[in-house]
PDB file of C-alpha atoms and ligand atoms in Angstrom:
ATOM      1  CA  UNK A1310      37.837 150.669 131.440  1.00  0.00           C
ATOM      2  CA  UNK A1311      35.188 151.631 133.967  1.00  0.00           C
ATOM      3  CA  UNK A1312      37.523 153.878 135.936  1.00  0.00           C
ATOM      4  CA  UNK A1313      39.897 156.691 134.975  1.00  0.00           C
ATOM      5  CA  UNK A1314      43.622 156.442 135.656  1.00  0.00           C
ATOM      6  CA  UNK A1315      44.183 157.295 139.317  1.00  0.00           C
ATOM      7  CA  UNK A1316      46.937 159.720 138.340  1.00  0.00           C
ATOM      8  CA  UNK A1317      44.649 161.642 135.985  1.00  0.00           C
ATOM      9  CA  UNK A1318      41.759 161.482 138.440  1.00  0.00           C
ATOM     10  CA  UNK A1319      43.819 163.079 141.213  1.00  0.00           C
ATOM     11  CA  UNK A1320      45.189 165.729 138.842  1.00  0.00           C
ATOM     12  CA  UNK A1321      41.779 166.582 137.346  1.00  0.00           C
ATOM     13  CA  UNK A1322      39.970 166.621 140.701  1.00  0.00           C
ATOM     14  CA  UNK A1323      42.320 168.645 142.908  1.00  0.00           C
ATOM     15  CA  UNK A1324      39.828 168.757 145.795  1.00  0.00           C
ATOM     16  CA  UNK A1325      39.123 165.050 145.870  1.00  0.00           C
ATOM     17  CA  UNK A1326      40.491 162.883 148.695  1.00  0.00           C
ATOM     18  CA  UNK A1327      40.239 159.122 148.194  1.00  0.00           C
ATOM     19  CA  UNK A1328      39.673 156.603 150.978  1.00  0.00           C
ATOM     20  CA  UNK A1329      41.941 153.544 150.997  1.00  0.00           C
ATOM     21  CA  UNK A1330      41.165 150.247 152.750  1.00  0.00           C
ATOM     22  CA  UNK A1331      42.635 149.104 156.081  1.00  0.00           C
ATOM     23  CA  UNK A1332      45.323 146.626 157.165  1.00  0.00           C
ATOM     24  CA  UNK A1333      44.486 143.487 155.227  1.00  0.00           C
ATOM     25  CA  UNK A1334      47.040 141.235 156.933  1.00  0.00           C
ATOM     26  CA  UNK A1335      45.860 141.885 160.476  1.00  0.00           C
ATOM     27  CA  UNK A1336      42.211 141.966 159.349  1.00  0.00           C
ATOM     28  CA  UNK A1337      42.510 138.477 157.836  1.00  0.00           C
ATOM     29  CA  UNK A1338      44.154 137.374 161.079  1.00  0.00           C
ATOM     30  CA  UNK A1339      41.229 138.813 163.071  1.00  0.00           C
ATOM     31  CA  UNK A1340      38.882 136.825 160.852  1.00  0.00           C
ATOM     32  CA  UNK A1341      40.622 133.563 161.649  1.00  0.00           C
ATOM     33  CA  UNK A1342      43.379 133.100 159.047  1.00  0.00           C
ATOM     34  CA  UNK A1343      46.671 132.006 160.600  1.00  0.00           C
ATOM     35  CA  UNK A1344      49.165 134.428 159.072  1.00  0.00           C
ATOM     36  CA  UNK A1345      52.266 133.673 161.188  1.00  0.00           C
ATOM     37  CA  UNK A1346      54.603 132.353 158.452  1.00  0.00           C
ATOM     38  CA  UNK A1347      57.258 133.815 156.105  1.00  0.00           C
ATOM     39  CA  UNK A1348      54.800 134.917 153.386  1.00  0.00           C
ATOM     40  CA  UNK A1349      52.427 136.322 156.046  1.00  0.00           C
ATOM     41  CA  UNK A1350      48.972 137.280 154.738  1.00  0.00           C
ATOM     42  CA  UNK A1351      49.592 135.798 151.270  1.00  0.00           C
ATOM     43  CA  UNK A1352      49.396 132.311 152.843  1.00  0.00           C
ATOM     44  CA  UNK A1353      45.747 131.513 151.995  1.00  0.00           C
ATOM     45  CA  UNK A1354      46.475 131.992 148.271  1.00  0.00           C
ATOM     46  CA  UNK A1355      49.323 129.466 148.317  1.00  0.00           C
ATOM     47  CA  UNK A1356      46.997 126.580 149.006  1.00  0.00           C
ATOM     48  CA  UNK A1357      45.517 124.823 145.942  1.00  0.00           C
ATOM     49  CA  UNK A1358      42.175 124.493 147.639  1.00  0.00           C
ATOM     50  CA  UNK A1359      41.758 128.279 147.558  1.00  0.00           C
ATOM     51  CA  UNK A1360      41.628 128.061 143.757  1.00  0.00           C
ATOM     52  CA  UNK A1361      39.906 124.736 143.186  1.00  0.00           C
ATOM     53  CA  UNK A1362      37.168 125.273 145.760  1.00  0.00           C
ATOM     54  CA  UNK A1363      34.086 127.344 145.192  1.00  0.00           C
ATOM     55  CA  UNK A1364      33.128 130.139 147.552  1.00  0.00           C
ATOM     56  CA  UNK A1365      31.040 128.024 149.840  1.00  0.00           C
ATOM     57  CA  UNK A1366      33.594 125.226 150.146  1.00  0.00           C
ATOM     58  CA  UNK A1367      36.639 127.399 150.862  1.00  0.00           C
ATOM     59  CA  UNK A1368      36.465 129.169 154.146  1.00  0.00           C
ATOM     60  CA  UNK A1369      39.542 131.298 153.364  1.00  0.00           C
ATOM     61  CA  UNK A1370      38.106 132.400 150.032  1.00  0.00           C
ATOM     62  CA  UNK A1371      34.955 133.489 151.779  1.00  0.00           C
ATOM     63  CA  UNK A1372      36.948 135.344 154.445  1.00  0.00           C
ATOM     64  CA  UNK A1373      39.010 137.311 151.906  1.00  0.00           C
ATOM     65  CA  UNK A1374      35.874 138.203 149.916  1.00  0.00           C
ATOM     66  CA  UNK A1375      34.034 139.378 152.990  1.00  0.00           C
ATOM     67  CA  UNK A1376      36.985 141.490 154.074  1.00  0.00           C
ATOM     68  CA  UNK A1377      36.916 143.359 150.751  1.00  0.00           C
ATOM     69  CA  UNK A1378      33.121 143.709 150.916  1.00  0.00           C
ATOM     70  CA  UNK A1379      33.343 145.205 154.394  1.00  0.00           C
ATOM     71  CA  UNK A1380      36.052 147.691 153.378  1.00  0.00           C
ATOM     72  CA  UNK A1381      33.937 148.696 150.364  1.00  0.00           C
ATOM     73  CA  UNK A1382      30.849 149.156 152.534  1.00  0.00           C
ATOM     74  CA  UNK A1383      32.912 151.350 154.861  1.00  0.00           C
ATOM     75  CA  UNK A1384      33.668 153.697 151.955  1.00  0.00           C
ATOM     76  CA  UNK A1385      37.014 152.539 150.492  1.00  0.00           C
ATOM     77  CA  UNK A1386      37.483 153.453 146.836  1.00  0.00           C
ATOM     78  CA  UNK A1387      41.092 152.285 146.633  1.00  0.00           C
ATOM     79  CA  UNK A1388      41.856 148.719 147.743  1.00  0.00           C
ATOM     80  CA  UNK A1389      45.043 146.725 147.941  1.00  0.00           C
ATOM     81  CA  UNK A1390      46.116 143.219 146.983  1.00  0.00           C
ATOM     82  CA  UNK A1391      47.264 141.023 149.861  1.00  0.00           C
ATOM     83  CA  UNK A1392      50.819 140.666 148.526  1.00  0.00           C
ATOM     84  CA  UNK A1393      52.973 142.548 151.048  1.00  0.00           C
ATOM     85  CA  UNK A1394      55.264 139.621 151.804  1.00  0.00           C
ATOM     86  CA  UNK A1395      54.928 137.967 148.389  1.00  0.00           C
ATOM     87  CA  UNK A1396      58.278 138.828 146.793  1.00  0.00           C
ATOM     88  CA  UNK A1397      59.712 136.078 144.591  1.00  0.00           C
ATOM     89  CA  UNK A1398      62.425 135.547 147.199  1.00  0.00           C
ATOM     90  CA  UNK A1399      59.964 135.071 150.085  1.00  0.00           C
ATOM     91  CA  UNK A1400      57.586 132.871 148.092  1.00  0.00           C
ATOM     92  CA  UNK A1401      60.186 130.700 146.355  1.00  0.00           C
ATOM     93  CA  UNK A1402      62.235 130.105 149.504  1.00  0.00           C
ATOM     94  CA  UNK A1403      59.297 129.316 151.779  1.00  0.00           C
ATOM     95  CA  UNK A1404      56.490 127.688 149.793  1.00  0.00           C
ATOM     96  CA  UNK A1405      55.966 124.964 147.210  1.00  0.00           C
ATOM     97  CA  UNK A1406      56.011 127.634 144.493  1.00  0.00           C
ATOM     98  CA  UNK A1407      59.605 127.729 143.275  1.00  0.00           C
ATOM     99  CA  UNK A1408      59.746 128.728 139.609  1.00  0.00           C
ATOM    100  CA  UNK A1409      59.196 132.159 138.066  1.00  0.00           C
ATOM    101  CA  UNK A1410      56.362 130.732 135.939  1.00  0.00           C
ATOM    102  CA  UNK A1411      54.490 129.400 138.971  1.00  0.00           C
ATOM    103  CA  UNK A1412      55.112 132.644 140.836  1.00  0.00           C
ATOM    104  CA  UNK A1413      53.782 134.697 137.949  1.00  0.00           C
ATOM    105  CA  UNK A1414      50.666 132.529 137.790  1.00  0.00           C
ATOM    106  CA  UNK A1415      50.133 132.949 141.536  1.00  0.00           C
ATOM    107  CA  UNK A1416      50.292 136.755 141.378  1.00  0.00           C
ATOM    108  CA  UNK A1417      48.004 136.894 138.339  1.00  0.00           C
ATOM    109  CA  UNK A1418      45.446 134.751 140.142  1.00  0.00           C
ATOM    110  CA  UNK A1419      45.589 136.905 143.271  1.00  0.00           C
ATOM    111  CA  UNK A1420      45.152 140.103 141.246  1.00  0.00           C
ATOM    112  CA  UNK A1421      42.195 138.713 139.231  1.00  0.00           C
ATOM    113  CA  UNK A1422      40.549 137.416 142.371  1.00  0.00           C
ATOM    114  CA  UNK A1423      41.002 140.774 144.151  1.00  0.00           C
ATOM    115  CA  UNK A1424      39.587 142.608 141.144  1.00  0.00           C
ATOM    116  CA  UNK A1425      36.554 140.292 141.081  1.00  0.00           C
ATOM    117  CA  UNK A1426      35.974 141.064 144.784  1.00  0.00           C
ATOM    118  CA  UNK A1427      35.985 144.867 144.370  1.00  0.00           C
ATOM    119  CA  UNK A1428      34.365 145.378 140.947  1.00  0.00           C
ATOM    120  CA  UNK A1429      35.526 147.457 137.982  1.00  0.00           C
ATOM    121  CA  UNK A1430      34.814 150.910 139.344  1.00  0.00           C
ATOM    122  CA  UNK A1431      37.298 150.845 142.249  1.00  0.00           C
ATOM    123  CA  UNK A1432      41.058 151.325 142.035  1.00  0.00           C
ATOM    124  CA  UNK A1433      43.289 148.359 142.865  1.00  0.00           C
ATOM    125  CA  UNK A1434      46.804 148.788 144.274  1.00  0.00           C
ATOM    126  CA  UNK A1435      49.418 146.087 143.730  1.00  0.00           C
ATOM    127  CA  UNK A1436      50.981 145.984 147.168  1.00  0.00           C
ATOM    128  CA  UNK A1437      54.755 145.466 147.405  1.00  0.00           C
ATOM    129  CA  UNK A1438      56.461 145.268 150.786  1.00  0.00           C
ATOM    130  CA  UNK A1439      60.022 146.599 151.182  1.00  0.00           C
ATOM    131  CA  UNK A1440      63.219 144.546 150.807  1.00  0.00           C
ATOM    132  CA  UNK A1441      63.194 144.470 154.628  1.00  0.00           C
ATOM    133  CA  UNK A1442      59.904 142.535 154.678  1.00  0.00           C
ATOM    134  CA  UNK A1443      61.750 139.317 153.800  1.00  0.00           C
ATOM    135  CA  UNK A1444      63.901 139.535 156.943  1.00  0.00           C
ATOM    136  CA  UNK A1445      61.617 141.632 159.171  1.00  0.00           C
ATOM    137  CA  UNK A1446      63.775 144.777 159.137  1.00  0.00           C
ATOM    138  CA  UNK A1447      61.121 147.210 157.881  1.00  0.00           C
ATOM    139  CA  UNK A1448      60.672 148.716 161.353  1.00  0.00           C
ATOM    140  CA  UNK A1449      64.382 149.002 162.144  1.00  0.00           C
ATOM    141  CA  UNK A1450      65.664 150.100 158.723  1.00  0.00           C
ATOM    142  CA  UNK A1451      68.767 148.052 159.516  1.00  0.00           C
ATOM    143  CA  UNK A1452      69.738 146.714 156.101  1.00  0.00           C
ATOM    144  CA  UNK A1453      73.186 145.476 157.188  1.00  0.00           C
ATOM    145  CA  UNK A1454      76.587 147.061 156.703  1.00  0.00           C
ATOM    146  CA  UNK A1455      76.314 147.858 153.007  1.00  0.00           C
ATOM    147  CA  UNK A1456      72.697 148.830 152.269  1.00  0.00           C
ATOM    148  CA  UNK A1457      73.871 150.769 149.213  1.00  0.00           C
ATOM    149  CA  UNK A1458      75.139 147.556 147.618  1.00  0.00           C
ATOM    150  CA  UNK A1459      71.856 145.635 147.841  1.00  0.00           C
ATOM    151  CA  UNK A1460      70.416 144.877 144.397  1.00  0.00           C
ATOM    152  CA  UNK A1461      66.902 146.220 145.049  1.00  0.00           C
ATOM    153  CA  UNK A1462      65.844 145.910 141.429  1.00  0.00           C
ATOM    154  CA  UNK A1463      66.732 142.249 141.307  1.00  0.00           C
ATOM    155  CA  UNK A1464      64.689 141.714 144.484  1.00  0.00           C
ATOM    156  CA  UNK A1465      61.560 143.530 143.239  1.00  0.00           C
ATOM    157  CA  UNK A1466      61.712 142.675 139.539  1.00  0.00           C
ATOM    158  CA  UNK A1467      59.588 139.492 139.386  1.00  0.00           C
ATOM    159  CA  UNK A1468      56.757 141.142 141.358  1.00  0.00           C
ATOM    160  CA  UNK A1469      57.106 144.385 139.386  1.00  0.00           C
ATOM    161  CA  UNK A1470      57.091 142.624 136.010  1.00  0.00           C
ATOM    162  CA  UNK A1471      53.825 140.914 136.877  1.00  0.00           C
ATOM    163  CA  UNK A1472      52.147 143.999 138.333  1.00  0.00           C
ATOM    164  CA  UNK A1473      53.301 146.317 135.514  1.00  0.00           C
ATOM    165  CA  UNK A1474      51.740 144.142 132.858  1.00  0.00           C
ATOM    166  CA  UNK A1475      48.459 143.511 134.677  1.00  0.00           C
ATOM    167  CA  UNK A1476      45.652 145.849 133.581  1.00  0.00           C
ATOM    168  CA  UNK A1477      43.569 144.961 136.632  1.00  0.00           C
ATOM    169  CA  UNK A1478      46.051 146.948 138.719  1.00  0.00           C
ATOM    170  CA  UNK A1479      45.861 150.742 138.656  1.00  0.00           C
ATOM    171  CA  UNK A1480      48.678 151.665 140.976  1.00  0.00           C
ATOM    172  CA  UNK A1481      51.769 150.040 142.461  1.00  0.00           C
ATOM    173  CA  UNK A1482      52.302 150.666 146.172  1.00  0.00           C
ATOM    174  CA  UNK A1483      55.788 150.341 147.638  1.00  0.00           C
ATOM    175  CA  UNK A1484      54.999 150.145 151.332  1.00  0.00           C
ATOM    176  CA  UNK A1485      56.851 150.636 154.618  1.00  0.00           C
ATOM    177  CA  UNK A1486      60.174 151.690 153.002  1.00  0.00           C
ATOM    178  CA  UNK A1487      62.538 152.245 155.974  1.00  0.00           C
ATOM    179  CA  UNK A1488      65.917 152.855 154.330  1.00  0.00           C
ATOM    180  CA  UNK A1489      67.206 155.793 152.259  1.00  0.00           C
ATOM    181  CA  UNK A1490      69.216 153.550 149.920  1.00  0.00           C
ATOM    182  CA  UNK A1491      66.099 151.603 149.018  1.00  0.00           C
ATOM    183  CA  UNK A1492      64.184 154.858 148.494  1.00  0.00           C
ATOM    184  CA  UNK A1493      66.982 156.202 146.292  1.00  0.00           C
ATOM    185  CA  UNK A1494      66.966 153.012 144.223  1.00  0.00           C
ATOM    186  CA  UNK A1495      63.187 153.073 143.638  1.00  0.00           C
ATOM    187  CA  UNK A1496      63.281 156.755 142.707  1.00  0.00           C
ATOM    188  CA  UNK A1497      66.084 156.096 140.200  1.00  0.00           C
ATOM    189  CA  UNK A1498      63.921 153.742 138.122  1.00  0.00           C
ATOM    190  CA  UNK A1499      62.585 155.214 134.912  1.00  0.00           C
ATOM    191  CA  UNK A1500      59.405 154.452 132.958  1.00  0.00           C
ATOM    192  CA  UNK A1501      60.908 151.331 131.411  1.00  0.00           C
ATOM    193  CA  UNK A1502      61.101 149.777 134.899  1.00  0.00           C
ATOM    194  CA  UNK A1503      58.026 151.508 136.333  1.00  0.00           C
ATOM    195  CA  UNK A1504      55.594 152.169 133.466  1.00  0.00           C
ATOM    196  CA  UNK A1505      52.588 152.250 135.807  1.00  0.00           C
ATOM    197  CA  UNK A1506      51.643 154.931 138.380  1.00  0.00           C
ATOM    198  CA  UNK A1507      53.225 154.177 141.752  1.00  0.00           C
ATOM    199  CA  UNK A1508      53.461 155.561 145.265  1.00  0.00           C
ATOM    200  CA  UNK A1509      55.962 155.139 148.072  1.00  0.00           C
ATOM    201  CA  UNK A1510      54.907 154.752 151.717  1.00  0.00           C
ATOM    202  CA  UNK A1511      57.756 155.479 154.125  1.00  0.00           C
ATOM    203  CA  UNK A1512      58.318 153.642 157.395  1.00  0.00           C
ATOM    204  CA  UNK A1513      58.956 156.495 159.809  1.00  0.00           C
ATOM    205  CA  UNK A1514      59.965 156.466 163.467  1.00  0.00           C
ATOM    206  CA  UNK A1515      57.644 158.278 165.858  1.00  0.00           C
ATOM    207  CA  UNK A1516      60.279 161.000 166.238  1.00  0.00           C
ATOM    208  CA  UNK A1517      59.796 161.833 162.568  1.00  0.00           C
ATOM    209  CA  UNK A1518      62.866 160.281 160.933  1.00  0.00           C
ATOM    210  CA  UNK A1519      63.020 157.339 158.545  1.00  0.00           C
ATOM    211  CA  UNK A1520      63.736 154.118 160.479  1.00  0.00           C
ATOM    212  CA  UNK A1521      67.398 154.331 159.412  1.00  0.00           C
ATOM    213  CA  UNK A1522      67.701 157.874 160.839  1.00  0.00           C
ATOM    214  CA  UNK A1523      67.296 159.866 157.596  1.00  0.00           C
ATOM    215  CA  UNK A1524      65.415 163.131 158.194  1.00  0.00           C
ATOM    216  CA  UNK A1525      62.381 164.228 156.152  1.00  0.00           C
ATOM    217  CA  UNK A1526      64.531 167.141 154.998  1.00  0.00           C
ATOM    218  CA  UNK A1527      67.032 164.683 153.513  1.00  0.00           C
ATOM    219  CA  UNK A1528      64.193 162.725 151.872  1.00  0.00           C
ATOM    220  CA  UNK A1529      62.979 165.994 150.328  1.00  0.00           C
ATOM    221  CA  UNK A1530      66.515 166.889 149.174  1.00  0.00           C
ATOM    222  CA  UNK A1531      66.761 163.539 147.407  1.00  0.00           C
ATOM    223  CA  UNK A1532      63.480 164.101 145.588  1.00  0.00           C
ATOM    224  CA  UNK A1533      64.335 167.690 144.671  1.00  0.00           C
ATOM    225  CA  UNK A1534      67.775 166.635 143.402  1.00  0.00           C
ATOM    226  CA  UNK A1535      66.096 164.430 140.786  1.00  0.00           C
ATOM    227  CA  UNK A1536      64.341 167.458 139.272  1.00  0.00           C
ATOM    228  CA  UNK A1537      62.829 166.730 135.850  1.00  0.00           C
ATOM    229  CA  UNK A1538      64.465 163.330 135.768  1.00  0.00           C
ATOM    230  CA  UNK A1539      61.940 161.978 138.244  1.00  0.00           C
ATOM    231  CA  UNK A1540      59.735 159.208 136.867  1.00  0.00           C
ATOM    232  CA  UNK A1541      56.423 160.862 135.823  1.00  0.00           C
ATOM    233  CA  UNK A1542      54.600 157.818 137.223  1.00  0.00           C
ATOM    234  CA  UNK A1543      55.650 158.731 140.769  1.00  0.00           C
ATOM    235  CA  UNK A1544      52.217 159.941 141.895  1.00  0.00           C
ATOM    236  CA  UNK A1545      52.302 160.131 145.680  1.00  0.00           C
ATOM    237  CA  UNK A1546      54.723 159.959 148.582  1.00  0.00           C
ATOM    238  CA  UNK A1547      53.614 159.300 152.135  1.00  0.00           C
ATOM    239  CA  UNK A1548      53.742 157.239 155.268  1.00  0.00           C
ATOM    240  CA  UNK A1549      52.254 153.898 156.267  1.00  0.00           C
ATOM    241  CA  UNK A1550      52.222 151.707 159.360  1.00  0.00           C
ATOM    242  CA  UNK A1551      53.592 154.610 161.381  1.00  0.00           C
ATOM    243  CA  UNK A1552      52.454 155.596 164.884  1.00  0.00           C
ATOM    244  CA  UNK A1553      48.841 156.744 164.747  1.00  0.00           C
ATOM    245  CA  UNK A1554      49.345 159.494 167.316  1.00  0.00           C
ATOM    246  CA  UNK A1555      52.503 160.859 165.700  1.00  0.00           C
ATOM    247  CA  UNK A1556      51.371 160.511 162.103  1.00  0.00           C
ATOM    248  CA  UNK A1557      49.753 163.989 161.762  1.00  0.00           C
ATOM    249  CA  UNK A1558      52.998 165.759 162.650  1.00  0.00           C
ATOM    250  CA  UNK A1559      55.098 163.410 160.510  1.00  0.00           C
ATOM    251  CA  UNK A1560      52.890 164.074 157.493  1.00  0.00           C
ATOM    252  CA  UNK A1561      52.972 167.800 158.197  1.00  0.00           C
ATOM    253  CA  UNK A1562      56.767 167.780 158.214  1.00  0.00           C
ATOM    254  CA  UNK A1563      56.810 166.026 154.846  1.00  0.00           C
ATOM    255  CA  UNK A1564      54.301 168.526 153.443  1.00  0.00           C
ATOM    256  CA  UNK A1565      56.324 171.486 154.704  1.00  0.00           C
ATOM    257  CA  UNK A1566      59.432 170.106 152.978  1.00  0.00           C
ATOM    258  CA  UNK A1567      57.724 169.337 149.627  1.00  0.00           C
ATOM    259  CA  UNK A1568      54.422 171.286 149.527  1.00  0.00           C
ATOM    260  CA  UNK A1569      53.658 170.518 145.873  1.00  0.00           C
ATOM    261  CA  UNK A1570      53.825 166.724 146.217  1.00  0.00           C
ATOM    262  CA  UNK A1571      50.504 164.834 146.665  1.00  0.00           C
ATOM    263  CA  UNK A1572      50.640 162.719 149.819  1.00  0.00           C
ATOM    264  CA  UNK A1573      49.225 159.399 151.013  1.00  0.00           C
ATOM    265  CA  UNK A1574      48.819 158.427 154.676  1.00  0.00           C
ATOM    266  CA  UNK A1575      47.712 155.208 156.312  1.00  0.00           C
ATOM    267  CA  UNK A1576      48.978 154.750 159.865  1.00  0.00           C
ATOM    268  CA  UNK A1577      48.532 151.710 162.061  1.00  0.00           C
ATOM    269  CA  UNK A1578      45.761 151.616 164.652  1.00  0.00           C
ATOM    270  CA  UNK A1579      47.751 153.088 167.525  1.00  0.00           C
ATOM    271  CA  UNK A1580      48.036 149.758 169.315  1.00  0.00           C
ATOM    272  CA  UNK A1581      51.598 148.672 170.035  1.00  0.00           C
ATOM    273  CA  UNK A1582      52.950 145.263 169.040  1.00  0.00           C
ATOM    274  CA  UNK A1583      54.930 143.473 171.734  1.00  0.00           C
ATOM    275  CA  UNK A1584      57.466 141.488 169.701  1.00  0.00           C
ATOM    276  CA  UNK A1585      58.362 139.280 172.683  1.00  0.00           C
ATOM    277  CA  UNK A1586      54.853 138.282 173.770  1.00  0.00           C
ATOM    278  CA  UNK A1587      53.573 138.585 170.171  1.00  0.00           C
ATOM    279  CA  UNK A1588      50.455 140.458 171.195  1.00  0.00           C
ATOM    280  CA  UNK A1589      48.992 143.880 170.399  1.00  0.00           C
ATOM    281  CA  UNK A1590      48.632 146.147 173.425  1.00  0.00           C
ATOM    282  CA  UNK A1591      45.736 148.624 173.560  1.00  0.00           C
ATOM    283  CA  UNK A1592      46.035 152.260 172.530  1.00  0.00           C
ATOM    284  CA  UNK A1593      47.702 154.570 175.031  1.00  0.00           C
ATOM    285  CA  UNK A1594      45.903 157.304 176.942  1.00  0.00           C
ATOM    286  CA  UNK A1595      46.024 160.469 174.876  1.00  0.00           C
ATOM    287  CA  UNK A1596      44.817 159.051 171.611  1.00  0.00           C
ATOM    288  CA  UNK A1597      43.597 161.308 168.833  1.00  0.00           C
ATOM    289  CA  UNK A1598      40.340 160.556 167.004  1.00  0.00           C
ATOM    290  CA  UNK A1599      40.194 159.730 163.285  1.00  0.00           C
ATOM    291  CA  UNK A1600      38.306 163.003 162.910  1.00  0.00           C
ATOM    292  CA  UNK A1601      41.327 164.940 164.203  1.00  0.00           C
ATOM    293  CA  UNK A1602      43.871 162.809 162.349  1.00  0.00           C
ATOM    294  CA  UNK A1603      42.090 163.013 158.980  1.00  0.00           C
ATOM    295  CA  UNK A1604      41.538 166.777 159.270  1.00  0.00           C
ATOM    296  CA  UNK A1605      45.237 167.252 159.872  1.00  0.00           C
ATOM    297  CA  UNK A1606      46.189 164.960 156.957  1.00  0.00           C
ATOM    298  CA  UNK A1607      43.953 166.894 154.574  1.00  0.00           C
ATOM    299  CA  UNK A1608      45.466 170.193 155.775  1.00  0.00           C
ATOM    300  CA  UNK A1609      48.855 168.627 154.981  1.00  0.00           C
ATOM    301  CA  UNK A1610      48.027 167.754 151.370  1.00  0.00           C
ATOM    302  CA  UNK A1611      46.882 164.119 151.702  1.00  0.00           C
ATOM    303  CA  UNK A1612      45.014 162.841 148.631  1.00  0.00           C
ATOM    304  CA  UNK A1613      44.648 159.190 149.688  1.00  0.00           C
ATOM    305  CA  UNK A1614      43.912 158.259 153.310  1.00  0.00           C
ATOM    306  CA  UNK A1615      43.377 154.850 154.879  1.00  0.00           C
ATOM    307  CA  UNK A1616      44.638 152.549 157.592  1.00  0.00           C
ATOM    308  CA  UNK A1617      47.466 150.048 158.010  1.00  0.00           C
ATOM    309  CA  UNK A1618      47.994 147.251 160.555  1.00  0.00           C
ATOM    310  CA  UNK A1619      45.122 146.605 162.988  1.00  0.00           C
ATOM    311  CA  UNK A1620      42.792 149.079 161.318  1.00  0.00           C
ATOM    312  CA  UNK A1621      39.440 147.510 160.462  1.00  0.00           C
ATOM    313  CA  UNK A1622      36.366 148.409 158.383  1.00  0.00           C
ATOM    314  CA  UNK A1623      35.161 150.359 161.418  1.00  0.00           C
ATOM    315  CA  UNK A1624      38.245 152.591 161.210  1.00  0.00           C
ATOM    316  CA  UNK A1625      37.747 153.020 157.467  1.00  0.00           C
ATOM    317  CA  UNK A1626      34.131 154.108 158.065  1.00  0.00           C
ATOM    318  CA  UNK A1627      35.372 156.733 160.562  1.00  0.00           C
ATOM    319  CA  UNK A1628      38.035 157.880 158.068  1.00  0.00           C
ATOM    320  CA  UNK A1629      35.417 158.114 155.324  1.00  0.00           C
ATOM    321  CA  UNK A1630      33.114 160.218 157.511  1.00  0.00           C
ATOM    322  CA  UNK A1631      35.969 162.608 158.311  1.00  0.00           C
ATOM    323  CA  UNK A1632      37.070 162.796 154.655  1.00  0.00           C
ATOM    324  CA  UNK A1633      33.538 163.781 153.594  1.00  0.00           C
ATOM    325  CA  UNK A1634      33.517 166.402 156.357  1.00  0.00           C
ATOM    326  CA  UNK A1635      36.916 167.986 155.735  1.00  0.00           C
ATOM    327  CA  UNK A1636      37.702 167.568 152.053  1.00  0.00           C
ATOM    328  CA  UNK A1637      37.853 170.959 150.356  1.00  0.00           C
ATOM    329  CA  UNK A1638      34.577 172.152 148.759  1.00  0.00           C
TER     330      UNK A1638
HETATM  331 ZN1   ZN B1410      51.024 147.898 158.574  1.00  0.00          ZN
END
């Protein structure tokens, strides 16, 4: 393999900070792909023409390729598959792909295609959205009256089985996790369920608590309570798609609670989505720069830094410049 395991790389290079790509879903939307549907940004891959066409005859194929090229040019060394809303439940209930076999083939094709776009020397993350992605509750954390009774493993298993067995993927990313019961479930899975390095990105309110109200102290208590029983493949904890302006203090609070844990941070762009008008409103007045945000993340133990929704290759270039400036010598 042309690249070392990301877990070993981070452990053996304690001063290294890796740059992740930006928000693929919103970036594909900016480039003309209509993503408003239940499988969101995975939609271009559902169409047969994506796979039968060659690059010049499929516009979507070209768009996805160019997006990866632009993130690479901006300095990303870790890139993600566009599979946030591609759970078996979401895909089988909303597209023509209904069997596990077809679903497995779809994911394998997406992963191979993504790998071919980024080359062998970059790390590829198999992106998995939270349970709440299938009913749009990842920013409320409202998982109904009995969130502890949800069978999270059953929900994630088809996607996990594919990603675990795919050597083109280096890391599994559970993103935008808003609920403590879901976090507890993922952290309870041992190496038979999660044999590949993985990270967890939390969906955190701007006031610094998980969307369901759990404090970062309680998150830390949960992790500490697992002690040696914690899955050794749990490589990083962090935050994603959180408020840009509040993200430095949120990450700092996580770092203060669990100083030894490597962190990952990729906030959204700072624009605010109006769910009624379905538009993104510009950044507010007192916006921090990426230079300030990245410096603070690195001071708080971040080892992977990138952007989430509405961040573009331009943002990734600014992140990369700040990482080169502030990473420890
Ligand atoms: Zn996002």
